[in-house]
Amino acid sequence: MATATVAAKPLTSYRKYWAQRFGPAPFLPMSRAEMDALGWDECDIILVTGDAYIDHPSFGMALVGRLLEAQGFRVGMISQPDWHSSDDFKRLGKPKLFFGITAGNMDSMVNRYTSDRKIRSDDAYTPDAAPDRRPDRAVIVYSQRAREAFPDVPLVIGGIEASLRRIAHYDYWSDKVRRSILPHSKADLLLFGNAERALVDLAHRLAHGEKIGDIRDLRGTAFMVPHGWLPGPEWAEADSTTVDTPGAVHAHPDPYAMEADKQASAKVGAGETAIVRIVSKAERLAKTKQARAHTSIRLPSYEQVRDDPVLYAHASRTFHLESNPGNARALVQAHGEDTSRRDLWLNPPPIPLTTEEMDHVFGLPYARAPHPAYGDARIPAWEMIRFSINIMRGCFGGCTFCSITEHEGRIIQSRSEASILQEIEDIRDKTPGFTGVISDLGGPTANMYRMACKDPKIESSCRRLSCVYPGICENLNTDHAPLISVYRKARALPGIKKILISSGLRYDLAVRSPEYVKELVTHHVGGYLKIAPEHTQEGPLSKMMKPGIGAYERFKQMFDKFSKEAGKEQYLIPYFIAAHPGTTDEDMLELALWLKRNGFRLDQVQTFLPTPLAIATAMWHTEKNPLRKVTADSEGVAVVRGGRQRKLHKAFLRYHDAENWPLLREALRAMGRADLIGPGKKHLIPAWQPAGTGTSSLPRRQTAHADRRPQKSAPAPRRTTPAAPAKPGKGAPVRRHPDVPRHPLSRRKGG
């Protein structure tokens, strides 16, 4: 899916606010001294973020800050404030319109904790990677402190942490279902997804005197209302069981008890004739469409999903079925009981940006550097993206463990060729240290640029969770020609020596275009190319919504063929995930045997991390499969919960590490596969143990957890970085990839 048919007001069509006379700031001010130098007596909007302020479109607060500045507003920045009191939230004074609050480019819990719930030793988004510069659940804490500082200033929360926690959700770190982040933060409004449209409209409406409590019609927003509230008399409410019946778990009131119709029917006495009007098909369709646009879907309440795993899985399924901007309806979820009950109201998702709007957002006057206040401090996330380009956003892959679906959506939003080439020239001419190598032209995936549904009508009515699973949809345009054109023009620019592709490749799409694979392999691979099969077995793959390993094999054949033709020695770096829902010990054993047959020795190991709202998280929490109709006796999902079994699944991925051999021997014997223990090539691990190894409770290479490194894709631990397969007599080098989100409001998926 690429464009929605619902009309939206262009970002550039608003009349600019009066403060445009001040012009753009070199950097958005972080101190009163900077405000004074700009001639400002106050800020119209103050943004609070848990990240260091880097004025670059790959960082969320910089993007929305420059976007609001372009609308004429004076925007200040409070970066990584001291949250122990409200003092630091007063440093720029009182904002005229509102506080905008985010945890940063990552969920604060994912940022601070590994998948084993251990505290990370560094933070890629902080100067010198210093840890502990943001609180747990940063959006809630920052909102509380901002409210303490200025009780009467509207609070607007957004970014990935708020977006992924907008309804009741399972929280892995507390191991319980938590309420929506809105009542916890006591914010006035939550913006979810790519929030440019809602943010710009909100700022102008507040500037014109509207009260934030009266703004209830913005797509991509959520807010709390009295229980039973509806926007107007034309609105109706339907129970979520009308979208997908969860089975006889709890008795639900009939939302279609038509008392008025029954009374009207009763008035027609015996022998009387009721007049029936014939309605045309066009009129019926128009009426149905109008009724749908004014219908909200009531999800099971927070208390219900907290107490009933089946209803949680049902709510997850309903939530995802109502995620297409072209046909999604408003969602409602009650929080609280008796007199304290209130409703969480979610308007439909935002309309994706057009190419012209994407160009506008990415073409704003970013300084493309960290704020000077950081001096010479090293910020790892900045170092990873300073020479890379984001060419698109969104992903129609629908991988269940990835949060792009919940946050950016499935519709691809692409920049124009001219905009991309201009940014490359800006990097070449303005970024210190540039050596002529662009480290990436990509996005959530490397090769979905300009891909779209062939028919806008089909797109606007589609309810599929993925355009490429279980197979590639016949209505999907998979033409790689626009991307090939970008690659060729980019590398032809003067001063550009090399264009690398570091974003994860969707190889099941790539094999449809041998020309693209040849172009990629011949010119844009720096020795290694990362792709993500994730697993080899159908059980876990079906729960991930990923293609079978056969697609990987077909791509590998093409990769090897074109590498040989180009006279290059290049390697594929496949990533795998351990302990994903639906994975058994036998599945991991088969994956380990596949790795050994193909000569892979994984360097870093990633274990499944349940992130809020993801479908795989619903599987992990409920042991049900929301990809199908959910009932009390519907399909169950195998889940790896215990620490020992999670260690075992990671150990299978690192079968070559002697630290893991005792655990693997014990498991193989218990599985009846002792035949795999021995010294031969047919064996997985040897029977002997090197001195000084196999004594730690956790494998040595895994204590320094791979997901501590800055991540370009989803920050959740979900990738593995293996060494390239070694050729006989020659050890292939090991390369680790630091992953950093390419877009400020997204979690990169990487194929």
mmCIF file of N, CA and C in Angstrom, residues 117-174:
data_model
loop_
_atom_site.group_PDB
_atom_site.id
_atom_site.type_symbol
_atom_site.label_atom_id
_atom_site.label_comp_id
_atom_site.label_asym_id
_atom_site.label_seq_id
_atom_site.Cartn_x
_atom_site.Cartn_y
_atom_site.Cartn_z
ATOM 1 N N ARG A 117 16.256 -8.341 30.600
ATOM 2 C CA ARG A 117 15.880 -7.369 31.634
ATOM 3 C C ARG A 117 17.094 -6.870 32.420
ATOM 4 N N LYS A 118 18.245 -6.889 31.808
ATOM 5 C CA LYS A 118 19.439 -6.358 32.447
ATOM 6 C C LYS A 118 19.703 -4.941 31.959
ATOM 7 N N ILE A 119 20.194 -4.097 32.843
ATOM 8 C CA ILE A 119 20.441 -2.700 32.501
ATOM 9 C C ILE A 119 21.629 -2.612 31.551
ATOM 10 N N ARG A 120 21.452 -1.856 30.497
ATOM 11 C CA ARG A 120 22.537 -1.655 29.537
ATOM 12 C C ARG A 120 23.602 -0.746 30.140
ATOM 13 N N SER A 121 24.800 -0.897 29.652
ATOM 14 C CA SER A 121 25.919 -0.118 30.189
ATOM 15 C C SER A 121 26.138 1.183 29.431
ATOM 16 N N ASP A 122 25.392 1.405 28.314
ATOM 17 C CA ASP A 122 25.580 2.633 27.558
ATOM 18 C C ASP A 122 24.289 3.018 26.857
ATOM 19 N N ASP A 123 24.263 4.226 26.311
ATOM 20 C CA ASP A 123 23.092 4.768 25.629
ATOM 21 C C ASP A 123 23.579 5.459 24.365
ATOM 22 N N ALA A 124 23.244 4.912 23.213
ATOM 23 C CA ALA A 124 23.762 5.419 21.943
ATOM 24 C C ALA A 124 23.274 6.823 21.625
ATOM 25 N N TYR A 125 22.210 7.276 22.274
ATOM 26 C CA TYR A 125 21.637 8.585 21.971
ATOM 27 C C TYR A 125 22.059 9.661 22.974
ATOM 28 N N THR A 126 23.106 9.376 23.742
ATOM 29 C CA THR A 126 23.581 10.280 24.780
ATOM 30 C C THR A 126 25.036 10.640 24.520
ATOM 31 N N PRO A 127 25.444 11.882 24.791
ATOM 32 C CA PRO A 127 26.853 12.237 24.634
ATOM 33 C C PRO A 127 27.767 11.272 25.382
ATOM 34 N N ASP A 128 28.797 10.814 24.660
ATOM 35 C CA ASP A 128 29.758 9.847 25.189
ATOM 36 C C ASP A 128 29.097 8.558 25.644
ATOM 37 N N ALA A 129 27.916 8.269 25.115
ATOM 38 C CA ALA A 129 27.172 7.027 25.391
ATOM 39 C C ALA A 129 26.914 6.819 26.879
ATOM 40 N N ALA A 130 26.822 7.902 27.633
ATOM 41 C CA ALA A 130 26.635 7.803 29.081
ATOM 42 C C ALA A 130 25.288 7.166 29.408
ATOM 43 N N PRO A 131 25.259 6.232 30.356
ATOM 44 C CA PRO A 131 23.983 5.602 30.739
ATOM 45 C C PRO A 131 23.219 6.471 31.742
ATOM 46 N N ASP A 132 21.983 6.076 32.009
ATOM 47 C CA ASP A 132 21.173 6.675 33.083
ATOM 48 C C ASP A 132 20.906 8.161 32.900
ATOM 49 N N ARG A 133 20.800 8.600 31.639
ATOM 50 C CA ARG A 133 20.483 10.002 31.405
ATOM 51 C C ARG A 133 18.992 10.217 31.124
ATOM 52 N N ARG A 134 18.216 9.145 31.181
ATOM 53 C CA ARG A 134 16.768 9.274 31.035
ATOM 54 C C ARG A 134 16.108 8.307 32.013
ATOM 55 N N PRO A 135 14.902 8.605 32.481
ATOM 56 C CA PRO A 135 14.238 7.711 33.431
ATOM 57 C C PRO A 135 13.537 6.560 32.717
ATOM 58 N N ASP A 136 13.202 5.529 33.470
ATOM 59 C CA ASP A 136 12.299 4.514 32.947
ATOM 60 C C ASP A 136 10.945 5.172 32.667
ATOM 61 N N ARG A 137 10.274 4.707 31.606
ATOM 62 C CA ARG A 137 8.967 5.244 31.219
ATOM 63 C C ARG A 137 9.038 6.774 31.159
ATOM 64 N N ALA A 138 9.957 7.230 30.318
ATOM 65 C CA ALA A 138 10.324 8.648 30.294
ATOM 66 C C ALA A 138 9.151 9.560 29.977
ATOM 67 N N VAL A 139 8.246 9.153 29.101
ATOM 68 C CA VAL A 139 7.122 10.022 28.745
ATOM 69 C C VAL A 139 6.284 10.346 29.975
ATOM 70 N N ILE A 140 6.037 9.359 30.807
ATOM 71 C CA ILE A 140 5.233 9.581 32.015
ATOM 72 C C ILE A 140 5.958 10.527 32.966
ATOM 73 N N VAL A 141 7.230 10.275 33.198
ATOM 74 C CA VAL A 141 7.991 11.092 34.145
ATOM 75 C C VAL A 141 8.130 12.525 33.641
ATOM 76 N N TYR A 142 8.488 12.691 32.377
ATOM 77 C CA TYR A 142 8.629 14.041 31.824
ATOM 78 C C TYR A 142 7.303 14.800 31.880
ATOM 79 N N SER A 143 6.199 14.104 31.588
ATOM 80 C CA SER A 143 4.891 14.759 31.630
ATOM 81 C C SER A 143 4.558 15.233 33.036
ATOM 82 N N GLN A 144 4.855 14.417 34.014
ATOM 83 C CA GLN A 144 4.581 14.810 35.395
ATOM 84 C C GLN A 144 5.393 16.033 35.793
ATOM 85 N N ARG A 145 6.660 16.077 35.405
ATOM 86 C CA ARG A 145 7.515 17.209 35.775
ATOM 87 C C ARG A 145 7.097 18.480 35.023
ATOM 88 N N ALA A 146 6.728 18.350 33.760
ATOM 89 C CA ALA A 146 6.272 19.523 33.014
ATOM 90 C C ALA A 146 4.988 20.077 33.614
ATOM 91 N N ARG A 147 4.102 19.171 34.060
ATOM 92 C CA ARG A 147 2.861 19.617 34.693
ATOM 93 C C ARG A 147 3.142 20.326 36.010
ATOM 94 N N GLU A 148 4.123 19.817 36.753
ATOM 95 C CA GLU A 148 4.511 20.485 37.998
ATOM 96 C C GLU A 148 5.066 21.882 37.719
ATOM 97 N N ALA A 149 5.855 22.003 36.650
ATOM 98 C CA ALA A 149 6.487 23.286 36.334
ATOM 99 C C ALA A 149 5.452 24.328 35.928
ATOM 100 N N PHE A 150 4.522 23.938 35.044
ATOM 101 C CA PHE A 150 3.514 24.876 34.540
ATOM 102 C C PHE A 150 2.181 24.142 34.437
ATOM 103 N N PRO A 151 1.394 24.133 35.523
ATOM 104 C CA PRO A 151 0.174 23.310 35.565
ATOM 105 C C PRO A 151 -0.858 23.635 34.492
ATOM 106 N N ASP A 152 -0.867 24.863 33.986
ATOM 107 C CA ASP A 152 -1.914 25.253 33.049
ATOM 108 C C ASP A 152 -1.514 25.127 31.579
ATOM 109 N N VAL A 153 -0.295 24.633 31.304
ATOM 110 C CA VAL A 153 0.164 24.512 29.920
ATOM 111 C C VAL A 153 -0.286 23.162 29.353
ATOM 112 N N PRO A 154 -0.903 23.134 28.162
ATOM 113 C CA PRO A 154 -1.294 21.852 27.561
ATOM 114 C C PRO A 154 -0.094 20.928 27.355
ATOM 115 N N LEU A 155 -0.324 19.631 27.587
ATOM 116 C CA LEU A 155 0.712 18.615 27.397
ATOM 117 C C LEU A 155 0.321 17.709 26.235
ATOM 118 N N VAL A 156 1.231 17.570 25.268
ATOM 119 C CA VAL A 156 1.025 16.692 24.121
ATOM 120 C C VAL A 156 2.162 15.681 24.107
ATOM 121 N N ILE A 157 1.833 14.399 24.106
ATOM 122 C CA ILE A 157 2.859 13.366 24.093
ATOM 123 C C ILE A 157 2.860 12.665 22.736
ATOM 124 N N GLY A 158 4.031 12.157 22.345
ATOM 125 C CA GLY A 158 4.144 11.487 21.054
ATOM 126 C C GLY A 158 5.445 10.732 20.955
ATOM 127 N N GLY A 159 5.804 10.328 19.745
ATOM 128 C CA GLY A 159 6.995 9.511 19.551
ATOM 129 C C GLY A 159 6.677 8.053 19.771
ATOM 130 N N ILE A 160 7.700 7.230 19.658
ATOM 131 C CA ILE A 160 7.458 5.793 19.630
ATOM 132 C C ILE A 160 6.955 5.241 20.960
ATOM 133 N N GLU A 161 7.443 5.771 22.081
ATOM 134 C CA GLU A 161 6.994 5.240 23.372
ATOM 135 C C GLU A 161 5.507 5.496 23.574
ATOM 136 N N ALA A 162 5.059 6.699 23.305
ATOM 137 C CA ALA A 162 3.637 7.010 23.443
ATOM 138 C C ALA A 162 2.810 6.254 22.408
ATOM 139 N N SER A 163 3.326 6.168 21.197
ATOM 140 C CA SER A 163 2.584 5.535 20.106
ATOM 141 C C SER A 163 2.337 4.059 20.375
ATOM 142 N N LEU A 164 3.351 3.351 20.864
ATOM 143 C CA LEU A 164 3.221 1.910 21.083
ATOM 144 C C LEU A 164 2.504 1.573 22.382
ATOM 145 N N ARG A 165 2.227 2.575 23.186
ATOM 146 C CA ARG A 165 1.542 2.347 24.462
ATOM 147 C C ARG A 165 0.222 3.110 24.514
ATOM 148 N N ARG A 166 -0.389 3.319 23.345
ATOM 149 C CA ARG A 166 -1.577 4.156 23.308
ATOM 150 C C ARG A 166 -2.835 3.457 23.791
ATOM 151 N N ILE A 167 -2.871 2.136 23.789
ATOM 152 C CA ILE A 167 -3.989 1.411 24.391
ATOM 153 C C ILE A 167 -3.420 0.503 25.485
ATOM 154 N N ALA A 168 -4.287 -0.197 26.183
ATOM 155 C CA ALA A 168 -3.821 -1.153 27.190
ATOM 156 C C ALA A 168 -2.901 -2.163 26.518
ATOM 157 N N HIS A 169 -1.765 -2.439 27.130
ATOM 158 C CA HIS A 169 -0.717 -3.212 26.460
ATOM 159 C C HIS A 169 0.048 -4.052 27.465
ATOM 160 N N TYR A 170 0.577 -5.172 26.979
ATOM 161 C CA TYR A 170 1.448 -5.983 27.817
ATOM 162 C C TYR A 170 2.818 -5.328 27.894
ATOM 163 N N ASP A 171 3.317 -5.196 29.130
ATOM 164 C CA ASP A 171 4.623 -4.594 29.384
ATOM 165 C C ASP A 171 5.567 -5.679 29.880
ATOM 166 N N TYR A 172 6.578 -5.975 29.072
ATOM 167 C CA TYR A 172 7.492 -7.078 29.360
ATOM 168 C C TYR A 172 8.297 -6.842 30.635
ATOM 169 N N TRP A 173 8.643 -5.600 30.910
ATOM 170 C CA TRP A 173 9.547 -5.315 32.017
ATOM 171 C C TRP A 173 8.860 -5.433 33.375
ATOM 172 N N SER A 174 7.577 -5.142 33.443
ATOM 173 C CA SER A 174 6.834 -5.348 34.688
ATOM 174 C C SER A 174 6.044 -6.648 34.660
#
